[in-house]
Amino acid sequence: MTPPLRVVGKPRRRVDGRAKVTGQTLFADDLSFPRMLYCRFLRSPHPHAKILSVDTRRAAGAPGVHAVLTGADFPIRYGILPVSQDEEPLCRDRVRMTGDPVAAVIATTESEASSAAELIEVEYELLQTIADPLEALATAEPRIHDYGDHGNVHKAVALEFGDVEQALAASDRIFDDFFFYEGNTHLALEQHASVALLDRDGKLCLHSSTQTPHYVHRALARALDLPPHRIRVIATPNGGGFGGKTDPFNHEIVVAKAAMLTGRPVKMTLTREEVFYCHRGRHPVLMHFRTGVNNDGSIMAMDLETLLDGGAYGSYGVASTFYTGALQTVTYHLPRYRFRGCRTFTNKPPCGPKRGHGTPQPRFGQEVQLDKIAVAIGKDPADLRLQQLAPAHSLTANWMQLGTVGLRECIEKVVDGSGWRSKWQKLPHGRGIGLACSSYLCGAGLPIYWNALPHSAVQLKLDRSGLVTLFCGATEVGQGSDDVLAGVVAEVLGVDPDDIKLVTGDTDLTPVDLGSYSSRVTLMAGNAAIQAAERARSILAAAVGAKLGIPEESLVFAESRVFDAADPGQGVSFQDAVILAETANGALATIGSYTPPPSAAKYKGGGVGPSPSYSYSAAVVEVEVDPSTGWLRVDRVWIAHDIGRALNPVLVRGQIEGGVYMALGEALMEESAMRRLPPRLSHALVHKMPSMLEYKSPTTLEMPDIVTYLVEDPEPNGPFGAKEVGQGPLLPIMPAVANAVFDAVGVRVDEVPITPEKILRAMKNSDRRVGPTKFPAIHWPETVHVPPPWEGGDGKATKDKAPKSNIPLAGAQTGVSVPQQAGVSVPQESRTCGTDTPVCAPSTPAEVVRK
């Protein structure tokens, strides 16, 4: 049983305006604060169970305890996506993973809260544990959630662009490959932490290490049933995020409730093990690629199936499912394309968006398969890619609108810089070199909650002292967004960036920005900042022009002055320009906002993938493999990134090298793998590596030399031509490592991480390969058929499958918007499936072999 909350204090107005009892009132701007209280959770030791009872009486009477909360105090669920409102601040009737929070204790110290939490008695009724996607597919009951497509399938999608079977039948060769990408976590140095308090007006204020204050604000209003204007969320500077802090989390909502109840500031900092429970890391994904090519390697069609292990909750999972197929068409021209993806619920920590969100897994499969194709047909992998790059400013088969495409120059840079053509297949045994490419979004084209509102907004206040204050909801998570915003405004107004004061990530003071995810801030908030700055510049130019009798178009803003371009001596200081404009117009403030261009994809599912632009990367990795031990060492990485235009080259290089570091961790050692405890304990699924002692990531000793090339091809949709750099450079590294291992010792490791044990096992296997060999039978939904642009489509789905086309299909010639080439149809008997596999029919769906 749960006794009434123990709170001591005097009546006070609630955040929602109704009377309530609180402890001492905290005013956010007081010089002396009431003493901080601390929150700790009692977490479930079971992966799947009903909660029969929760007895908190002993905990409520423990020393230092101010309140004990349970699921009964939180009747409303929340979530990041409108279609996945499936999370509870504290579990009410069921736990769905080991580590799910069941109760919270608010006490004077962390140790008192932790000790009291151990006094809470919970009675559980154990339920069947669903450990992986295969069990999820096979288990209709019990359902982990009562929503989703069916059983324990969260989301299944099926899209086809053109008649893929017809194109495969017309291919000279078909390559049939299976890949597995293990899950991993973000490993940000800073753990999650939140502090909630009440301000002078009784308004709830939450300080949190979040990447998305706007969505946390929305989740608090929903879960606590509060008017949104009575909530303030301040995103603190993050010690790393990488996508792991883009969800609203239960600890944020619980400390907010506790602050409302006690009237005291309440803080919770997660332990590293608890961060592993929060997770939202990379989905483990099984993939099946079937790709048809002509004899010269030109791709005619691709058929991709993905199976995602989503964990216990929805998170961004619906979007993640689409992302495992949405961007395959953006890098290389695919005349026909079919994608089917399935995300399952399992009793494990929920997966979500990690750097590259849903795209590194299929990028690994596609780039390794391209390497296999190149080897099989005797073509240089660089040339194979160069012959079929997606054309700039074209529409893809799935109706993604491309902008500038600098991938050709990226490939040429790394090929020349690495000496690729003198090394590939020419290095001594044990040394190898691999190549891979990638592409990524410059911000998602649609918001999480679909509406016509701007995605980002900026306000500028110009003070007569000459100070410019910039207000924006964007969040600095170490990626340099504050620097970008200050830099673009300073560039337009001709002042020093140090003269720009930034107020960011505060839902009370700043206009809405949707958050630091999908590499969106530079392009979207940057464009909004430029618009606001240009409006301010126009006001200043009008005032200065009127004062000096100089046409506005002749004025230059530079070096903190406004002057005549023809006679620089004729001018005023920036401060005087502000004073002149304020005298003429009153107080000076401008606004700017940004909304992406409309998407050409009008079919169901077309909301995931569109972007104002896409960045491109190419990487060459050189490795050394010890054939006797399988030990793998990366010696050097050459990477080129199509940045559009580098607004701050130092920050750009830092992001690229950081991406390489994270990618090498995924490629070589990182994995969020789970293990079952012995039956005598609990049958629980727990992390094999629940701390930074066991979960390995590269140190400075494992980091190779990195040679970075910035390819600048200004993007018209970007601020001053800039594109993203925070996520794209990670993507080509993992497949480049796998391809380099093959070049070194002739074995394929078709899964990550690529470890010495797998390399040794592959060297002993008859097919010299390690990786999955089958894909399970999945009940796919009815396929959405969308004719591609070059087959008369309009971006909308058709009711029936597209009729068989007589249009010849093959790889694109770069620069042709609607490429068409002659293809050659050959008998079935001459086809191959993969590089070492004899003639075979399409594989029969069966149980996947997991490594």
Short mmCIF file of C-alpha atoms in Angstrom, two decimals, residues 76 90-91 104-105 126 138 155 159 175 184 187 227 240 287 344 362 383 426 428 533 568 588 590 628 710 800:
data_model
loop_
_atom_site.label_atom_id
_atom_site.label_comp_id
_atom_site.label_asym_id
_atom_site.label_seq_id
_atom_site.Cartn_x
_atom_site.Cartn_y
_atom_site.Cartn_z
CA ILE A 76 -0.85 10.30 -17.70
CA LEU A 90 6.91 5.77 -12.71
CA CYS A 91 5.45 2.45 -13.76
CA ALA A 104 10.88 7.60 -6.26
CA VAL A 105 12.13 8.86 -2.92
CA LEU A 126 6.54 -12.34 -13.67
CA ALA A 138 6.91 -15.37 -32.65
CA LYS A 155 5.87 -0.76 -36.72
CA LEU A 159 7.36 0.87 -49.81
CA PHE A 175 23.90 -9.92 -55.10
CA ASN A 184 25.52 0.63 -28.96
CA LEU A 187 28.51 7.34 -23.97
CA PRO A 227 -1.00 24.71 -18.70
CA GLY A 240 27.65 15.64 -24.89
CA MET A 287 19.45 -6.45 -42.86
CA THR A 344 9.76 -4.95 -32.62
CA PRO A 362 21.90 0.24 -43.74
CA ASP A 383 35.24 3.81 -59.82
CA LYS A 426 48.50 -4.38 -53.57
CA PRO A 428 51.28 -7.08 -48.13
CA ALA A 533 19.97 40.14 -38.80
CA PRO A 568 34.90 54.63 -46.02
CA LEU A 588 14.92 47.99 -31.83
CA THR A 590 13.73 42.03 -35.15
CA SER A 628 47.56 -15.25 -36.12
CA LEU A 710 36.73 20.02 -46.44
CA ASP A 800 -2.09 -0.70 -57.75
#
